[in-house]
Tab-separated table of C-alpha atoms in Angstrom:
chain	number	residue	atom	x	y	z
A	112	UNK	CA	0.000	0.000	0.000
A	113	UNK	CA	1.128	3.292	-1.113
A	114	UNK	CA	1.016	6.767	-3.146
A	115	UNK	CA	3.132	5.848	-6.014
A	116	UNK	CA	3.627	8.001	-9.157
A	117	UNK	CA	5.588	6.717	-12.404
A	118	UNK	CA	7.264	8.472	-15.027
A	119	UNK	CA	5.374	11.503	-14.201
A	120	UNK	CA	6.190	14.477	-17.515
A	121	UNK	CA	3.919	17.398	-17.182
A	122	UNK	CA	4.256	20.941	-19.317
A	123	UNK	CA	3.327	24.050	-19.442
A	124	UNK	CA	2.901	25.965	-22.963
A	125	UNK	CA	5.066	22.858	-23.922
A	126	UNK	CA	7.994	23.663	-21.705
A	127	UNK	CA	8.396	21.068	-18.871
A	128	UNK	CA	7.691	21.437	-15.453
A	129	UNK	CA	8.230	18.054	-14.502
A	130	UNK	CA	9.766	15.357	-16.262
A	131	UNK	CA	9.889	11.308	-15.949
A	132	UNK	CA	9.505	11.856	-12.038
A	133	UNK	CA	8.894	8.920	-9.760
A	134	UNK	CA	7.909	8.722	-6.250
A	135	UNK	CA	6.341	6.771	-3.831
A	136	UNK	CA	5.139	7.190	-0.591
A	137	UNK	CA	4.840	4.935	2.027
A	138	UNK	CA	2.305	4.941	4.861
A	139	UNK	CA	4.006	5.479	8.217
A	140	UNK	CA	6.739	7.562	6.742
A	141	UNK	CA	7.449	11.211	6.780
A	142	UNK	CA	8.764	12.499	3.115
A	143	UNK	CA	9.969	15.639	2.479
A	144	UNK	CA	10.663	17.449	-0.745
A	145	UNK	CA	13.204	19.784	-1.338
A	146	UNK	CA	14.495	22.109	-3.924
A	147	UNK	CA	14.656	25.393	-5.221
A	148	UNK	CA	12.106	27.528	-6.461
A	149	UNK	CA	10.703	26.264	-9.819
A	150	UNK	CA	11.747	22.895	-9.237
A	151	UNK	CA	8.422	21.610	-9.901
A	152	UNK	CA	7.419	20.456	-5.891
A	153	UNK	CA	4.332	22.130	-6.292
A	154	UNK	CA	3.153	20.819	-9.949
A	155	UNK	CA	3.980	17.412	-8.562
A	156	UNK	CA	1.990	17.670	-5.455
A	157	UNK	CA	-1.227	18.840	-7.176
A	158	UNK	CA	-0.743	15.968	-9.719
A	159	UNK	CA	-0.445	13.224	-6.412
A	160	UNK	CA	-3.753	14.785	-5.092
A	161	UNK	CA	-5.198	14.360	-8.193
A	162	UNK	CA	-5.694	17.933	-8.552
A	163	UNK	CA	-4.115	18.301	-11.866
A	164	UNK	CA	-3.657	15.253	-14.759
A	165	UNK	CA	-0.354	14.570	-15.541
A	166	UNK	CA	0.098	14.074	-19.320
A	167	UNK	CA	1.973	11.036	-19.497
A	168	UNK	CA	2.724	8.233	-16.411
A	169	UNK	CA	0.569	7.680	-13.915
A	170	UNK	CA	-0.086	7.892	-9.902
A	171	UNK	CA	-2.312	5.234	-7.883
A	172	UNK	CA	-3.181	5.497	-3.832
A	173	UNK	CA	-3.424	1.763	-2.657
A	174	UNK	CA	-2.549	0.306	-5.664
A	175	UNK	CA	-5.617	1.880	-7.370
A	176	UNK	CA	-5.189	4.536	-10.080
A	177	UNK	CA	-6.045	7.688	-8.752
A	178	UNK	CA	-7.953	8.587	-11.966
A	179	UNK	CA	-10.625	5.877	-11.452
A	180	UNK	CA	-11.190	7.089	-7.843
A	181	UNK	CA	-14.258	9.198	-6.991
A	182	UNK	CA	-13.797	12.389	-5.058
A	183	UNK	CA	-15.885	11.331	-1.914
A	184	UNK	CA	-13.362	8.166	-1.717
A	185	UNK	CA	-10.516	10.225	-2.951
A	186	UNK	CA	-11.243	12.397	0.487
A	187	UNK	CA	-11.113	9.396	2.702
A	188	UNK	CA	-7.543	8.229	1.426
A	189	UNK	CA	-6.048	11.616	1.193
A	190	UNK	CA	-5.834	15.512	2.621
A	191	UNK	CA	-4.298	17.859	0.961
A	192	UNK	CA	-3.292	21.447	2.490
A	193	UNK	CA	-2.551	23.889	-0.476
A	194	UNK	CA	0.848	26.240	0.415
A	195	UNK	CA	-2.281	29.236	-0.014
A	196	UNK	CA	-5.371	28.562	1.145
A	197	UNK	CA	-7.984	31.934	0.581
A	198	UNK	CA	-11.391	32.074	2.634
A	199	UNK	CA	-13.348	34.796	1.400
A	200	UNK	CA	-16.454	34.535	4.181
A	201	UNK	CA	-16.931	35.270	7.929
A	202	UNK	CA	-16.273	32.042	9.134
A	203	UNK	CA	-14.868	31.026	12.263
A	204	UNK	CA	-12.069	28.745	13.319
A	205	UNK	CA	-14.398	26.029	14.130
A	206	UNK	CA	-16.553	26.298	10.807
A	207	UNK	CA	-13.575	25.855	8.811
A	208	UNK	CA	-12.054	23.212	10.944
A	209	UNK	CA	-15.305	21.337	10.392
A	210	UNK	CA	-15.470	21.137	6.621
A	211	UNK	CA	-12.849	18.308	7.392
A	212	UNK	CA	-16.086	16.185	8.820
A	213	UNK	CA	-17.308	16.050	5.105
A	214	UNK	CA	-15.255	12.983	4.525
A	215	UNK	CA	-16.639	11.056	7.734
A	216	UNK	CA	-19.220	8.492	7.545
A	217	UNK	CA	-22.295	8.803	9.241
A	218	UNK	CA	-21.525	6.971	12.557
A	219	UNK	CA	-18.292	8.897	12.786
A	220	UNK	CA	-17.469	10.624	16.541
A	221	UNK	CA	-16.919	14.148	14.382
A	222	UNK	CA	-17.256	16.317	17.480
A	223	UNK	CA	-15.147	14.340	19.729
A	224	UNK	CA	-12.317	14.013	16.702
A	225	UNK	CA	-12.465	17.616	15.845
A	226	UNK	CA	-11.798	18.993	19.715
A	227	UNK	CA	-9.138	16.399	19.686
A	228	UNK	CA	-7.407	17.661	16.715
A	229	UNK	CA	-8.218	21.404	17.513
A	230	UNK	CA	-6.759	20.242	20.909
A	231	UNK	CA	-3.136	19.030	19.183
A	232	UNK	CA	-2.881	21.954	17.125
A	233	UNK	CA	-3.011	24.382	19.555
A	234	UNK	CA	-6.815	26.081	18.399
A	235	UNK	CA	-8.972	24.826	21.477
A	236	UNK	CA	-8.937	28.325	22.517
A	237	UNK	CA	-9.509	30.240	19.073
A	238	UNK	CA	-13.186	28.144	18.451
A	239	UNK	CA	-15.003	31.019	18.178
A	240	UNK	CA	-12.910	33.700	16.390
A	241	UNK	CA	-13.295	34.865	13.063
A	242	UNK	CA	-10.840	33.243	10.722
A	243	UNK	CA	-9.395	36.972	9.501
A	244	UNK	CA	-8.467	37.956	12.748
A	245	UNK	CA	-5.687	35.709	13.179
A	246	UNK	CA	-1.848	35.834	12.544
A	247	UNK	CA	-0.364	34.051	9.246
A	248	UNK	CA	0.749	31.321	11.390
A	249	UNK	CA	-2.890	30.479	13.266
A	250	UNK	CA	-4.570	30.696	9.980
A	251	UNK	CA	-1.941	27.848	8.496
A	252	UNK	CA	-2.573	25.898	12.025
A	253	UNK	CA	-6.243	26.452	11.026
A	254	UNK	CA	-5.737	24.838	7.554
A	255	UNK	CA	-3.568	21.980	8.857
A	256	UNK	CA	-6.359	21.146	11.268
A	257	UNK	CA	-8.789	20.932	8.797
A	258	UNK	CA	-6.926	18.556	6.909
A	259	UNK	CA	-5.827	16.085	9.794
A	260	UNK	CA	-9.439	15.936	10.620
A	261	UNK	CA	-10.288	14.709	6.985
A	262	UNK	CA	-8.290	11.534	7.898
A	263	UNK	CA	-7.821	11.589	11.641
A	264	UNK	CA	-10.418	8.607	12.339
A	265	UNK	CA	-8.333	5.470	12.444
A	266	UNK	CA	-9.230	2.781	9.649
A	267	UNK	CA	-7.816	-0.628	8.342
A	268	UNK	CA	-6.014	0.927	5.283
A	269	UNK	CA	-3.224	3.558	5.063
A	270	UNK	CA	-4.384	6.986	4.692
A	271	UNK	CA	-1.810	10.147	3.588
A	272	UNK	CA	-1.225	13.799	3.807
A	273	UNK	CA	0.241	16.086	1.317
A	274	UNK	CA	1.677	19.462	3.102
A	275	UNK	CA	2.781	22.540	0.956
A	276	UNK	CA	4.866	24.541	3.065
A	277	UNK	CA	2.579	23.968	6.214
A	278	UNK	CA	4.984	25.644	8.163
A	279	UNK	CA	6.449	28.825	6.406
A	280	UNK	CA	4.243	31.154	8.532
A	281	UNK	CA	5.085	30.066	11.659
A	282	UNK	CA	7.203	30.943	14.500
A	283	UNK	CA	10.157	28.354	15.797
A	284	UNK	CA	8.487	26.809	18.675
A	285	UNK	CA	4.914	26.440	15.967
A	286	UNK	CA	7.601	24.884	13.231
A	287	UNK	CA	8.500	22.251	15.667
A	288	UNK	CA	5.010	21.726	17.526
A	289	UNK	CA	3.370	21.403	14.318
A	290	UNK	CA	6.063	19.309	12.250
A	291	UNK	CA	6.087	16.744	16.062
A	292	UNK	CA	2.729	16.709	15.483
A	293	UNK	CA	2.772	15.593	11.897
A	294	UNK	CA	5.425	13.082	12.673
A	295	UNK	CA	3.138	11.132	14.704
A	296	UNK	CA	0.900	10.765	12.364
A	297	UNK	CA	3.127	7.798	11.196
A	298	UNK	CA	1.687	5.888	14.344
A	299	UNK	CA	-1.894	6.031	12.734
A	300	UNK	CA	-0.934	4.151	9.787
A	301	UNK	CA	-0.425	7.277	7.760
A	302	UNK	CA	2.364	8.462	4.989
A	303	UNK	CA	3.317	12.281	5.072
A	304	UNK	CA	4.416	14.635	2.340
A	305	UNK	CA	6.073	17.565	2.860
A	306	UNK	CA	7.162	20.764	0.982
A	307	UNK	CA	9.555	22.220	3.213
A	308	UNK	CA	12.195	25.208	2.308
A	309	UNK	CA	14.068	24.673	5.786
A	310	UNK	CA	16.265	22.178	5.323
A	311	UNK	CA	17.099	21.907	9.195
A	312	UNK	CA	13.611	21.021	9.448
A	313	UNK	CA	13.353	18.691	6.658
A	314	UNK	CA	16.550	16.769	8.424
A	315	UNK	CA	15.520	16.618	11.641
A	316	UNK	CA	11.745	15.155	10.867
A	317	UNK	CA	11.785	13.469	7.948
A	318	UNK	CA	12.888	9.731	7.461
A	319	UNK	CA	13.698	10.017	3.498
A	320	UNK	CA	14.195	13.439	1.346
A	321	UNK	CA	13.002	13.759	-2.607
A	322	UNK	CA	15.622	16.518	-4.001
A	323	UNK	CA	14.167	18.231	-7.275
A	324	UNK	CA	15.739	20.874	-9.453
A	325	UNK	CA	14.413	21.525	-13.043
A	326	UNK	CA	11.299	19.548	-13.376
A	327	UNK	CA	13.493	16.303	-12.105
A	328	UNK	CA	14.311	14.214	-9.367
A	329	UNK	CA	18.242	14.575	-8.727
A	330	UNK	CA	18.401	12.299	-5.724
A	331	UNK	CA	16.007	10.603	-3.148
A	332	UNK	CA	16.401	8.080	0.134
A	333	UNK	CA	17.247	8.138	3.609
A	334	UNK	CA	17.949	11.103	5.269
A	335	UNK	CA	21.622	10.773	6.276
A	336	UNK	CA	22.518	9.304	2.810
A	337	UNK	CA	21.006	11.862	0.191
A	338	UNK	CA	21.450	14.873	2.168
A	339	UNK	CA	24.879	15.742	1.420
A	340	UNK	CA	26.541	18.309	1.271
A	341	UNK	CA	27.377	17.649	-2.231
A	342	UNK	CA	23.705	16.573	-3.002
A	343	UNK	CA	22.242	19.713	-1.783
A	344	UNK	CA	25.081	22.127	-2.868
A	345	UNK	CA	24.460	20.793	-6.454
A	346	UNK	CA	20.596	21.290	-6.048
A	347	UNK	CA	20.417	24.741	-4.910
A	348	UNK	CA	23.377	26.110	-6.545
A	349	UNK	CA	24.679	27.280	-3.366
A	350	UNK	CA	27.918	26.043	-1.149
A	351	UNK	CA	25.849	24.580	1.602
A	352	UNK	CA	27.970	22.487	4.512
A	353	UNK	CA	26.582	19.096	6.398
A	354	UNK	CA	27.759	18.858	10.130
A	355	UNK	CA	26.847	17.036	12.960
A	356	UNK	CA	25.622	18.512	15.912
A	357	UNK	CA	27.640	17.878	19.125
A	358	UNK	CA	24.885	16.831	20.957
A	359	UNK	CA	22.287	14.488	19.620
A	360	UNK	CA	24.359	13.442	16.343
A	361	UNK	CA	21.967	15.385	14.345
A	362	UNK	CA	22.281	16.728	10.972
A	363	UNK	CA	23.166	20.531	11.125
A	364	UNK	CA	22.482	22.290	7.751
A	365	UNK	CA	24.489	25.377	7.117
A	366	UNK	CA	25.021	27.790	4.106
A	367	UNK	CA	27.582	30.061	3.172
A	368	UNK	CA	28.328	33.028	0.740
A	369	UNK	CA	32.358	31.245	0.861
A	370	UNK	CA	32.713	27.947	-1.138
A	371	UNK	CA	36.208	27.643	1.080
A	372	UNK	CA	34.428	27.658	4.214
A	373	UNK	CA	31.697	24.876	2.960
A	374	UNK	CA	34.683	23.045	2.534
A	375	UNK	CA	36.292	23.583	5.701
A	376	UNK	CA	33.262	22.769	7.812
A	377	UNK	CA	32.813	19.064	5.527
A	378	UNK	CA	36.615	18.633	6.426
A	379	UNK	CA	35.959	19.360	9.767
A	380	UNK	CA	33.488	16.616	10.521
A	381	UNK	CA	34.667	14.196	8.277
């Protein structure tokens, strides 16, 4: 069981955004993708939700294409949580939070799951205000909530999330609360992908990375193996240095203006 997508080419006015991608995406694992702008992270996420058709390839959830799928079903497999998500009406935190129930069956606990998920994301207390008085960061913990919601209710097959930069409003201590948060997930039989720009974040909670530069994948796998220094300095086109961090032997992402001191710090903890 799995999101899988194979030789994935999509365009744009005939130049291509993505081209002969594949991925897959295991339940119980946290993916992240990373890359510079215009690598195509976006494109591919809309074309794994099904939101856009990908011209040649193909994607299944569960080993069932995702094109034969119906929308109601499609919602009980996935949630999705755009990088911009617009609401346009005086709605509270609650009311949008509770368009995630639209998934549930009928003899689904919806009230009890939604406080519990309002609960983990830190809204319990924001129920009853209006969705456009909040900071960048509560609105994007309002979205996020919505979407674990959709899939929160624990089932006998694997269920996913696709995240577009669910973090890039936030403060540090949200970044980590949130991206804890989503880590568990992997405990309720469910696969996570991520769009994330920090790559200190992407190390520290992901299990495998998906590195993407023009349209293609350049490298993918565990953590510790594909993020390199040499990996990511030739995806960003940037000297950017791996070390380790005294204390925890965690992966300590740093970039630098100086190619000599990128490769002073790799010496260093060689």
């Amino acid at each position: 069981m799995m999101v899988s997508a194979e030789n994935i080419h999509f365009c744009i006015r005939k130049k291509p955004i993505l081209d002969q991608v594949n991925i897959d995406l295991l339940p119980g694992e946290v993916v992240s993708i990373l890359g510079p702008n215009g690598a195509g992270k976006s494109t591919l996420l809309k074309i794994l939700s099904g939101e856009k058709n990908c011209e040649t390839g193909s994607v299944s959830i569960n080993q069932v294409p995702l094109a034969s799928i119906k929308p109601q079903q499609l919602a009980k497999y996935r949630a999705v949580m755009p990088q911009h998500s617009t609401v346009n009406f005086p709605y509270t935190v609650e009311e949008i939070v509770a368009l995630g129930v639209l998934s549930h069956d009928a003899n689904t606990p919806s009230r009890q799951l939604m406080e519990e998920v309002m609960g983990l994301t830190g809204l319990g207390h924001l129920g009853e205000r209006m969705i456009d008085g909040l900071s960048g960061g509560e609105k994007q913990r309002v979205q996020l909530a919505r979407v674990l919601l959709q899939i929160w209710e624990d089932k006998p097959y694997a269920r996913y999330l696709l995240l577009d930069e669910p973090t890039s409003s936030m403060d540090i201590a949200q970044q980590h609360q949130v991206l804890r948060l989503v880590r568990n997930l992997r405990k309720k039989n469910i696969g996570v992908l991520a769009i994330l720009h920090d790559l200190n974040l992407a190390a520290h909670y992901s299990d495998k990375v998906v590195l993407m530069k023009n349209g293609s994948v350049k490298a993918s796998g565990p953590v510790k193996t594909i993020m390199t220094a040499e990996n990511l300095s030739m995806v960003y086109g940037h000297p950017i240095s791996v070390l380790t961090h005294p204390l925890d032997d965690e992966q300590v992402i740093i970039t630098s203006e100086s190619t000599e001191y990128a490769t002073l710090a790799s010496i260093k903890t060689a």
